[in-house]
Structures are given as C-alpha cells and as structure tokens.
Coordinates of C-alpha atoms and ligand atoms in Angstrom, one line a residue:
M1 CA 81.3 36.4 -71.2
T2 CA 84.5 38.1 -70.3
L3 CA 85.1 38.0 -66.6
T4 CA 87.8 40.2 -65.0
T5 CA 88.1 41.7 -61.5
T6 CA 87.1 45.3 -61.1
A7 CA 87.0 47.7 -58.2
I8 CA 83.9 49.3 -59.5
G9 CA 81.4 46.9 -58.0
G10 CA 78.8 44.6 -59.6
P11 CA 79.7 41.3 -61.1
A12 CA 83.3 41.2 -62.2
L13 CA 82.5 42.2 -65.7
A14 CA 85.0 43.7 -68.1
Q15 CA 84.2 47.4 -68.1
E16 CA 84.2 47.8 -71.8
R17 CA 82.1 48.4 -74.9
R18 CA 82.2 45.3 -77.0
I19 CA 80.1 44.4 -80.1
V20 CA 80.7 40.9 -81.3
T21 CA 77.6 40.2 -83.3
A22 CA 75.1 42.2 -85.4
I23 CA 72.7 44.1 -83.0
P24 CA 70.5 42.3 -82.2
G25 CA 72.6 39.1 -82.2
P26 CA 71.0 35.6 -83.0
R27 CA 70.2 34.8 -79.3
S28 CA 68.4 38.1 -78.8
E29 CA 66.6 37.7 -82.0
A30 CA 65.3 34.3 -81.0
L31 CA 64.2 35.6 -77.6
M32 CA 62.5 38.6 -79.2
A33 CA 60.5 36.2 -81.4
R34 CA 59.5 34.3 -78.2
K35 CA 58.6 37.6 -76.5
N36 CA 56.4 38.6 -79.4
S37 CA 54.4 35.4 -79.1
A38 CA 54.2 35.3 -75.3
V39 CA 54.2 38.8 -73.9
A40 CA 51.5 41.4 -74.5
S41 CA 52.6 43.5 -77.4
A42 CA 51.9 46.7 -75.5
V43 CA 54.9 46.0 -73.2
G44 CA 57.6 47.4 -75.4
T45 CA 61.4 47.4 -75.1
T46 CA 63.9 50.2 -75.9
M47 CA 66.7 47.9 -76.7
P48 CA 66.5 45.0 -79.2
V49 CA 68.7 42.8 -77.0
F50 CA 68.2 40.7 -74.0
A51 CA 70.4 41.0 -70.8
Q52 CA 72.4 38.3 -69.2
A53 CA 74.5 40.3 -66.7
A54 CA 75.2 43.9 -65.7
G55 CA 77.5 45.7 -63.3
G56 CA 79.6 48.9 -62.9
G57 CA 78.7 50.7 -66.1
V58 CA 77.9 47.9 -68.5
V59 CA 75.0 45.6 -69.5
V60 CA 76.0 42.4 -71.3
D61 CA 73.6 40.8 -73.6
V62 CA 72.9 37.1 -74.3
D63 CA 75.2 37.2 -77.4
D64 CA 78.1 38.6 -75.3
N65 CA 77.8 42.1 -76.5
S66 CA 78.7 44.6 -73.8
F67 CA 76.8 47.9 -73.8
I68 CA 77.8 51.1 -72.0
D69 CA 74.8 51.8 -69.7
L70 CA 73.7 55.5 -69.8
G71 CA 70.2 54.7 -68.5
S72 CA 70.4 52.7 -65.3
G73 CA 67.2 50.9 -66.1
I74 CA 65.5 54.4 -65.8
A75 CA 67.5 55.8 -62.9
V76 CA 67.2 52.7 -60.7
T77 CA 70.7 51.2 -60.4
G78 CA 72.4 54.3 -59.0
V79 CA 74.7 52.1 -56.9
G80 CA 75.3 50.0 -60.0
N81 CA 73.8 46.6 -60.9
S82 CA 74.2 43.8 -58.5
A83 CA 76.3 46.1 -56.3
P84 CA 78.3 43.9 -53.9
R85 CA 76.8 45.3 -50.7
V86 CA 73.3 44.9 -52.1
V87 CA 74.0 41.3 -53.2
E88 CA 75.4 40.3 -49.8
A89 CA 72.5 41.8 -47.9
V90 CA 69.8 40.2 -50.1
Q91 CA 71.5 36.8 -50.0
A92 CA 71.5 36.9 -46.2
Q93 CA 67.9 38.0 -46.1
V94 CA 66.6 35.5 -48.7
A95 CA 68.1 32.7 -46.6
A96 CA 66.5 34.0 -43.3
F97 CA 63.0 34.7 -44.5
T98 CA 61.4 36.0 -47.7
H99 CA 58.0 37.3 -46.4
T100 CA 55.9 37.6 -43.3
C101 CA 53.9 40.6 -44.4
F102 CA 54.8 43.7 -42.3
M103 CA 51.1 44.1 -41.4
I104 CA 51.1 40.6 -39.9
T105 CA 54.5 40.0 -38.3
P106 CA 56.8 43.1 -38.5
Y107 CA 60.6 43.0 -38.9
D108 CA 63.3 45.5 -38.1
S109 CA 64.6 46.3 -41.6
Y110 CA 61.3 48.0 -42.5
V111 CA 61.6 50.2 -39.4
E112 CA 65.3 50.9 -40.2
V113 CA 64.5 52.0 -43.8
A114 CA 61.9 54.3 -42.4
E115 CA 64.4 55.8 -39.9
K116 CA 66.9 56.3 -42.7
L117 CA 64.4 58.0 -44.9
N118 CA 63.2 60.2 -42.0
E119 CA 66.8 61.2 -41.4
L120 CA 67.9 61.8 -45.0
T121 CA 64.9 63.6 -46.6
P122 CA 64.9 67.4 -46.4
G123 CA 63.9 69.1 -43.1
D124 CA 64.7 68.3 -39.5
H125 CA 61.0 68.2 -38.3
E126 CA 59.5 65.0 -36.9
K127 CA 58.8 62.6 -39.8
R128 CA 57.1 59.3 -40.5
S129 CA 57.5 56.9 -43.5
A130 CA 55.4 54.1 -45.1
L131 CA 56.8 51.6 -47.6
F132 CA 55.2 50.3 -50.9
N133 CA 56.3 48.6 -54.1
S134 CA 56.3 50.9 -57.0
G135 CA 56.6 54.6 -57.6
A136 CA 53.0 54.9 -58.7
E137 CA 51.8 53.1 -55.6
A138 CA 53.7 55.5 -53.4
V139 CA 52.3 58.5 -55.3
E140 CA 48.8 57.2 -54.8
N141 CA 49.4 56.8 -51.0
A142 CA 50.8 60.4 -50.8
I143 CA 47.6 61.6 -52.3
K144 CA 45.5 59.5 -49.9
V145 CA 47.4 60.8 -46.9
A146 CA 47.1 64.5 -48.1
R147 CA 43.4 64.2 -48.6
S148 CA 42.9 62.4 -45.3
Y149 CA 44.9 65.1 -43.4
T150 CA 43.4 68.2 -45.0
G151 CA 39.8 66.9 -45.4
K152 CA 40.0 68.4 -49.0
Q153 CA 40.0 66.6 -52.4
A154 CA 41.5 68.6 -55.2
V155 CA 45.0 67.8 -56.4
V156 CA 47.2 69.9 -58.7
A157 CA 49.8 68.4 -61.0
F158 CA 51.7 70.1 -63.7
D159 CA 52.2 70.2 -67.5
H160 CA 54.8 67.6 -68.6
A161 CA 54.3 65.7 -65.3
Y162 CA 54.9 62.0 -65.0
H163 CA 53.6 60.2 -61.9
G164 CA 52.8 56.6 -63.0
R165 CA 50.4 54.3 -64.9
T166 CA 47.8 53.3 -62.3
N167 CA 44.4 55.0 -62.6
L168 CA 45.0 57.9 -60.2
T169 CA 48.6 58.4 -61.4
M170 CA 47.5 58.3 -65.0
A171 CA 45.2 61.2 -64.2
L172 CA 48.3 63.0 -62.7
T173 CA 50.5 62.2 -65.7
A174 CA 50.3 64.8 -68.5
K175 CA 51.1 62.9 -71.7
S176 CA 48.4 61.0 -73.4
M177 CA 50.3 58.7 -75.8
P178 CA 51.4 56.1 -74.7
Y179 CA 50.5 56.5 -71.0
K180 CA 46.8 57.4 -71.0
S181 CA 45.3 57.0 -74.5
G182 CA 42.1 54.9 -74.4
F183 CA 42.5 54.0 -70.7
G184 CA 40.0 56.5 -69.2
P185 CA 37.9 57.4 -67.4
F186 CA 40.4 58.9 -65.1
A187 CA 40.2 59.8 -61.4
S188 CA 38.4 63.0 -60.7
E189 CA 39.5 66.2 -58.8
I190 CA 42.8 66.3 -60.6
Y191 CA 43.8 69.7 -62.1
R192 CA 46.7 70.7 -64.3
A193 CA 48.7 73.9 -63.8
P194 CA 51.3 75.4 -66.1
M195 CA 54.9 74.4 -65.4
S196 CA 58.1 76.5 -65.5
Y197 CA 59.9 75.5 -68.7
P198 CA 62.7 78.1 -69.1
F199 CA 63.8 77.0 -72.6
R200 CA 60.3 77.3 -74.0
D201 CA 58.4 79.9 -71.8
G202 CA 61.2 82.4 -71.0
L203 CA 59.6 83.2 -67.6
S204 CA 61.5 83.7 -64.4
G205 CA 60.7 81.3 -61.6
P206 CA 58.6 83.7 -59.6
E207 CA 56.7 84.7 -62.8
A208 CA 56.0 81.1 -63.7
A209 CA 54.9 80.5 -60.0
K210 CA 52.6 83.5 -60.2
R211 CA 51.0 82.2 -63.4
A212 CA 50.4 78.7 -61.8
I213 CA 49.1 80.1 -58.5
S214 CA 46.7 82.5 -60.2
M215 CA 45.3 79.5 -62.2
I216 CA 45.0 77.5 -59.0
E217 CA 43.3 80.3 -57.1
K218 CA 40.8 81.1 -59.9
Q219 CA 40.0 77.7 -61.2
I220 CA 40.1 75.5 -58.0
G221 CA 40.5 77.6 -54.8
A222 CA 42.8 76.8 -52.0
A223 CA 39.8 75.9 -49.8
N224 CA 39.3 72.8 -52.0
L225 CA 42.9 71.9 -52.7
A226 CA 44.5 69.0 -50.7
A227 CA 47.8 68.8 -52.4
I228 CA 50.2 70.1 -55.1
I229 CA 52.4 67.3 -56.5
L230 CA 55.5 68.1 -58.5
E231 CA 58.8 66.5 -59.7
P232 CA 61.6 69.0 -58.6
I233 CA 63.2 68.1 -62.0
Q234 CA 60.7 66.6 -64.3
G235 CA 61.8 63.1 -65.6
E236 CA 59.7 61.5 -68.4
G237 CA 58.4 65.0 -69.4
G238 CA 61.9 66.0 -70.6
F239 CA 64.3 66.7 -67.7
I240 CA 62.7 70.1 -67.3
V241 CA 64.4 72.1 -64.6
P242 CA 62.1 74.8 -63.4
A243 CA 63.6 78.3 -63.2
E244 CA 65.1 79.3 -59.9
G245 CA 62.4 80.5 -57.5
F246 CA 59.6 78.5 -59.0
L247 CA 59.6 75.7 -56.4
P248 CA 60.2 77.9 -53.3
S249 CA 57.3 80.2 -54.3
L250 CA 54.9 77.2 -54.7
V251 CA 56.0 75.7 -51.4
E252 CA 55.5 79.1 -49.6
W253 CA 52.0 79.4 -51.1
A254 CA 51.1 75.9 -50.2
R255 CA 52.2 76.3 -46.6
A256 CA 50.2 79.6 -46.3
N257 CA 47.1 77.9 -47.7
D258 CA 46.9 74.5 -45.8
V259 CA 47.9 72.7 -49.0
V260 CA 50.2 69.6 -48.7
F261 CA 53.3 70.0 -51.0
I262 CA 54.3 66.6 -52.3
A263 CA 57.7 66.3 -54.0
D264 CA 57.8 63.3 -56.4
E265 CA 61.5 62.4 -56.1
V266 CA 61.0 58.9 -57.7
Q267 CA 63.4 59.7 -60.5
T268 CA 65.5 62.5 -58.9
G269 CA 66.1 60.9 -55.5
F270 CA 69.1 59.2 -54.0
A271 CA 72.1 61.3 -55.1
R272 CA 71.0 61.3 -58.7
T273 CA 71.0 65.1 -59.1
G274 CA 74.2 65.7 -57.0
D275 CA 72.3 66.1 -53.8
M276 CA 70.7 63.2 -51.9
F277 CA 67.3 64.7 -53.0
A278 CA 66.7 67.3 -55.7
S279 CA 64.6 69.4 -53.3
E280 CA 67.8 70.3 -51.4
H281 CA 69.1 72.4 -54.3
E282 CA 66.9 75.3 -53.6
G283 CA 66.4 74.4 -50.0
I284 CA 62.8 73.6 -50.2
V285 CA 61.2 71.3 -47.5
P286 CA 58.4 69.3 -49.0
D287 CA 55.6 68.1 -46.7
I288 CA 55.8 64.7 -48.3
V289 CA 58.7 63.2 -50.3
V290 CA 57.9 60.2 -52.6
T291 CA 60.8 57.9 -53.4
A292 CA 61.3 54.7 -55.4
K293 CA 63.7 53.7 -58.2
G294 CA 67.2 54.3 -56.8
I295 CA 66.2 53.4 -53.2
A296 CA 67.0 49.7 -53.3
G297 CA 69.6 49.0 -56.0
G298 CA 67.1 47.4 -58.3
L299 CA 64.7 45.6 -56.0
P300 CA 61.1 46.9 -56.0
L301 CA 60.5 49.3 -53.2
S302 CA 59.0 52.8 -52.8
A303 CA 58.2 55.1 -49.9
I304 CA 56.4 58.2 -48.7
T305 CA 58.1 60.2 -46.0
G306 CA 56.6 63.3 -44.5
R307 CA 55.6 65.4 -41.5
A308 CA 54.5 63.2 -38.6
E309 CA 51.3 65.1 -38.1
I310 CA 50.3 64.5 -41.8
L311 CA 51.3 60.8 -42.0
D312 CA 49.8 60.1 -38.6
A313 CA 46.5 61.7 -39.5
T314 CA 45.2 58.7 -41.4
H315 CA 43.1 56.2 -39.4
A316 CA 44.7 53.0 -38.1
G317 CA 44.9 50.3 -40.9
G318 CA 44.3 52.9 -43.6
L319 CA 47.7 52.3 -45.3
G320 CA 49.3 49.0 -46.3
G321 CA 49.5 46.2 -48.8
T322 CA 50.7 42.6 -49.0
Y323 CA 54.3 43.3 -50.2
G324 CA 54.9 46.9 -49.2
G325 CA 58.4 47.0 -47.6
N326 CA 59.2 43.4 -48.5
P327 CA 62.2 42.1 -46.4
L328 CA 64.4 41.5 -49.5
A329 CA 63.7 45.0 -50.8
C330 CA 64.4 46.5 -47.3
A331 CA 67.7 44.6 -47.0
A332 CA 68.7 45.9 -50.4
A333 CA 67.6 49.4 -49.5
L334 CA 69.7 49.5 -46.3
A335 CA 72.7 48.4 -48.3
A336 CA 72.0 50.8 -51.2
I337 CA 71.4 53.8 -48.9
D338 CA 74.6 53.1 -47.0
T339 CA 76.5 53.0 -50.3
Y340 CA 75.0 56.4 -51.4
V341 CA 76.1 58.0 -48.1
E342 CA 79.4 56.3 -47.4
D343 CA 80.7 56.4 -51.0
D344 CA 79.5 59.9 -51.4
L345 CA 77.7 59.1 -54.7
A346 CA 76.3 62.6 -54.8
A347 CA 79.8 63.8 -55.5
A348 CA 80.1 61.1 -58.2
A349 CA 76.8 62.4 -59.7
R350 CA 78.2 65.9 -59.8
R351 CA 81.4 64.7 -61.6
I352 CA 79.4 62.8 -64.1
G353 CA 77.1 65.8 -64.7
S354 CA 80.0 68.2 -65.4
T355 CA 81.6 65.7 -67.9
I356 CA 78.3 65.4 -69.8
V357 CA 77.5 69.1 -69.7
D358 CA 81.1 70.1 -70.9
R359 CA 80.9 67.7 -73.8
F360 CA 77.6 68.9 -75.1
T361 CA 78.3 72.6 -74.4
A362 CA 81.4 72.2 -76.7
A363 CA 79.3 70.4 -79.3
Q364 CA 76.5 73.0 -79.1
A365 CA 78.9 75.8 -80.3
T366 CA 78.9 74.2 -83.8
D367 CA 75.6 72.3 -83.7
P368 CA 72.5 74.4 -83.3
R369 CA 70.3 71.2 -83.3
I370 CA 71.3 70.9 -79.6
G371 CA 68.7 73.5 -78.5
D372 CA 69.1 73.1 -74.7
I373 CA 71.4 71.3 -72.3
R374 CA 69.9 70.9 -68.9
G375 CA 69.6 68.9 -65.7
R376 CA 71.7 68.5 -62.6
G377 CA 74.2 65.9 -61.5
A378 CA 73.9 62.6 -63.3
M379 CA 70.5 63.6 -64.7
I380 CA 71.3 65.6 -67.8
A381 CA 69.5 65.9 -71.1
I382 CA 69.8 67.6 -74.4
E383 CA 66.7 68.9 -76.3
I384 CA 67.0 68.3 -80.0
V385 CA 65.4 71.0 -82.2
D386 CA 65.1 72.3 -85.7
P387 CA 67.7 75.1 -85.8
G388 CA 66.1 78.5 -86.3
T389 CA 62.6 77.6 -85.3
N390 CA 63.4 75.6 -82.1
E391 CA 60.6 73.2 -83.1
P392 CA 61.1 69.8 -81.5
D393 CA 62.8 67.2 -83.8
A394 CA 61.6 63.8 -82.5
A395 CA 62.5 62.0 -85.7
L396 CA 66.2 63.0 -85.4
T397 CA 66.2 62.2 -81.7
G398 CA 64.9 58.7 -82.4
R399 CA 67.5 58.2 -85.1
V400 CA 70.4 59.2 -82.8
A401 CA 69.2 56.9 -80.0
K402 CA 68.9 54.0 -82.4
A403 CA 72.4 54.6 -83.8
C404 CA 73.8 54.6 -80.2
H405 CA 72.1 51.3 -79.5
A406 CA 73.6 49.7 -82.6
E407 CA 77.0 51.0 -81.5
G408 CA 76.8 49.6 -78.0
V409 CA 75.5 52.4 -75.9
I410 CA 72.2 52.3 -74.0
V411 CA 70.6 55.8 -74.1
L412 CA 67.0 56.7 -73.4
T413 CA 64.8 59.4 -74.9
C414 CA 62.0 61.3 -73.1
G415 CA 60.0 64.5 -73.3
T416 CA 56.4 65.6 -74.1
Y417 CA 57.6 66.2 -77.7
G418 CA 59.8 63.1 -77.8
N419 CA 62.9 65.2 -78.7
V420 CA 65.0 64.8 -75.5
I421 CA 68.0 62.5 -75.1
R422 CA 68.5 61.9 -71.4
F423 CA 71.6 60.6 -69.5
L424 CA 71.1 58.6 -66.3
P425 CA 74.3 56.6 -66.0
P426 CA 74.9 54.4 -62.9
L427 CA 76.9 56.4 -60.4
S428 CA 79.3 53.5 -60.4
I429 CA 80.3 54.1 -64.1
S430 CA 84.0 54.8 -64.7
A431 CA 85.2 58.1 -66.2
E432 CA 86.6 56.2 -69.2
L433 CA 83.4 54.4 -70.0
L434 CA 81.3 57.6 -69.6
T435 CA 83.7 59.4 -72.0
E436 CA 83.5 56.6 -74.5
G437 CA 79.7 56.5 -74.3
L438 CA 79.5 60.2 -74.9
D439 CA 81.9 59.9 -77.9
V440 CA 79.4 57.4 -79.4
V441 CA 76.4 59.7 -78.8
L442 CA 78.2 62.8 -80.3
T443 CA 79.3 60.8 -83.3
A444 CA 75.8 59.5 -83.8
L445 CA 74.5 63.0 -83.6
E446 CA 77.0 64.3 -86.1
N447 CA 76.2 61.5 -88.6
A448 CA 72.4 61.6 -88.2
Ligands
LIG1 N1 57.1 59.3 -60.6 C1 58.8 61.0 -61.3 O1 59.7 58.9 -63.0 C2 58.6 56.3 -63.2 C3 58.4 55.1 -66.0 C4 58.6 54.5 -67.2 P1 56.9 53.3 -61.1 N2 59.3 56.7 -64.3 C5 59.6 55.7 -65.3 C6 57.4 53.9 -67.9 O2 57.2 54.1 -69.1 O3 56.6 53.3 -67.2 C7 58.1 57.3 -62.3 C8 58.7 58.6 -62.2 C9 58.2 59.6 -61.3 C10 56.5 58.1 -60.6 C11 57.0 57.1 -61.4 C12 56.3 55.8 -61.4 O4 57.1 54.8 -60.8 O5 57.8 52.6 -60.2 O6 57.1 53.0 -62.6 O7 55.4 53.0 -60.8

C-alpha cells in the first residue's frame, strides 16, 4: 500500500487512482470465492473487490488497487473514511467503555448528540431526539411516534420511495425487486401516493401536490391518516427532486389536517445536498426528521428528531433498544457533526455538485442518452434513456457502471427503472480526484 501524508484526512493514503492488477485481482478473487461459500448469496456486492483501507477520496483494495470513491458507501462517509477527528474520538471512547445500554446506565454523549440534532434540524421550536442503529429502525420509530401522538393509523409513502428493508419499511418502500419480492405479507395501513417526478410527469410542484392530496383525501381521509413520510430528494428511487412547491404544499396540508409530516433525510442529511438538511432548500419544517448514514462517519447510528409534543407523547419506556445510541457511535457522531459544521462541508458539497453538473451538462449537448441531470450538492445523478423515446436504458446504465469499476472508479446505480447513475462522493474528495473520476465515467459512457 502506498502511504503518503495528505491534508485531506483519513488514513495517509495516496490520493490517486491506481490499477495494478486485473479487476478483480487475485486476492479479491480468492476472498470472493470464500464469500460465496460462507455468506448468504442474497447479500450481493456492487464491486468485485475487497477493501483494505479508505480515506479522503479513495478506497484501496486487497491487491493494492486504489479506486476513486464516488459512492461513500451509499452516502455514509461524508466526512471521509476514518476521518481523523472520528478516529480519535472513537479510540478514546473504546478505551473508556464500549456499552452500558443507555436505558440502563445513561451517558452524556447520547444527550449531546440529541442536543446537536435538536439544534441543527430545521425549525426553532422545542425538539426531542431518540437514537437507534439503522435508518430503517429510525423510520419505524418515527411511524410509532406519529401513530401514538395522533391516535391514527394510516401512513402515506410515495412512488419510488425507499425507507428500508424491515417489515414496516418494506411496506413503505416502493420497489418490489430486490427489496420486497417474496417477503410479504407486509404491514397494513400503508398507502402509496403519486410522487412529483418532473422529468417524467411534467407537472409543476403545486399540481403534483394537488394530485397526491386528492388521492389521500379520497382513498384514505385525513381523519385516518397519522403521517406522511417522504424523502426530500428520493435516494434509491432515482435521485428524484420533486418540482418546487411540492414539498411546501404537502407540509401545509399535513399541518392543517393533524397529520405528522416525516422527512426521511437518511440519505440527504448532513451537508450532502449543500445544506445541512435537504428540507432547508425550500424552507420546509418537518414535524419529524429521520437521520442515519452520514451522521457518524461510518459507525452505525440513526435518529429521529421532532417536535417535543410529538416525541414526548409516547408512554414512558415505549422507545428504546439494546444498542440504540451506542457510545462508540455517539462519540463518532459528535466528531462527525463538528466536522460538517466547522469545515463547512455543505459548501464543499455545493462545489462538488457544480463540478458534476457542469461536466454532464456539457456532455448532454452531444449525447441525448443523458436524459436528465438532477440532484443538489454532492447528490447528483444522470438518468440514462433511449434518445427519442426517453425510455429507461438500464442495460446501458449497467454497462457504464461496470466499465467504471474496471477502470478504478466506484460508481453506484439506482432508480425504479435501474437507469440512473448516481454520484455521492465523500465531501473530503479533492477537486483533482473528482475530475479524474468524472473523466472515467464520461469516457465509459462514450464507449458504451
Ligand atoms: N431511508 C432514504 O436511503 C438506506 C439502502 C441500500 P438503513 N439506503 C441504502 C440497500 O440496498 O439496503 C435508506 C435510505 C433512506 C432509509 C434507509 C434505510 O437505512 O440504514 O439501510 O436501514
């Protein structure tokens, strides 16, 4: 492994793309053979290589190939991998104590994470937070709290939504394959409303909101509806940015009808979209914000943060879990959150976003297969289509992603139709590395 010093953070890894073996190399191939005989085959991997180190904007594999990271482990390592402040905080905590269970013997870092979330999430009302382990677990708890507070049961989620893989969150998630197929029966009282998808529906935000609200009023009725849950920019569903006005109209309707508005900011949170939270862009104030992923620099932690009267409405002992707000994850979160704020990583996300958008906008002028370029900050995607018909081209999308992987760039795909290439680089990536990564993607697209 090539070690150099770098100011970017993370292990002192050379910030370079470097391919020294076939991809996958022999060590990765041997590990993949072991994986195939030891790990359930349903647990897939995007990359054919195994990691040994990561930091700044690279992931180094076990054969010493160095990949430009345009995925951040699905929007998790916003502060970079093994970011120095996170490493230091976790090392101190692991030596002090690893677990007491917050429900048995509480500790201050959990409280401090809650205080930070209450301060940083949109709105200056009185707030409370509760901590969990995964995004899906936090979503489940947001729904529990909303039902408990309103005394109502129905929940509305949207087309293209992704909220997790547990039973309740599978019901909320839209896409059948691979997330739901064969795993039913699903939780009841979950309803799906039409999303705003400007590239495909051509509706303005208020028009799309009117369509959704009409469906909700006619098919469910506000009197039965506990909550609306929505990703302010949809992640797995295809980085769909709703038309301006869609979110504010829904929030206004929810507030007028005693319906809890839950923003699932698991993928969009923590500076990713160029604001600390994506809800800020149109100034919406959700009743509950769900966070995870970027919150703790790679350690498993999630949270719900919301109006005090809503979160305090649940009976004593009604929320919890053995590991929720584990001390290592809380120490990591405090370091990560400080880094987002002090290093102004939201500004870094905006810079990354304009670089990506500029490159693909230029390419789109001569390449009509790039149907749409969308997203905000360091959460940008291109939708690949058949020119002329705009039909999704998932096969081409898959070929481009595979070619990038072989050339030393980690890119992820997403979308209901599997035809979206998404960019989620660590906010610690250097401008040079980002440019080189995009060069590889554009060349792969040209040649595909
Ligand atoms: N809500 C908006 O993006 C997780 C899932 C990848 P967990 N997204 C990546 C996969 O194939 O499993 C996600 C999300 C939004 C909730 C979740 C769920 O978060 O931490 O994976 O449970």
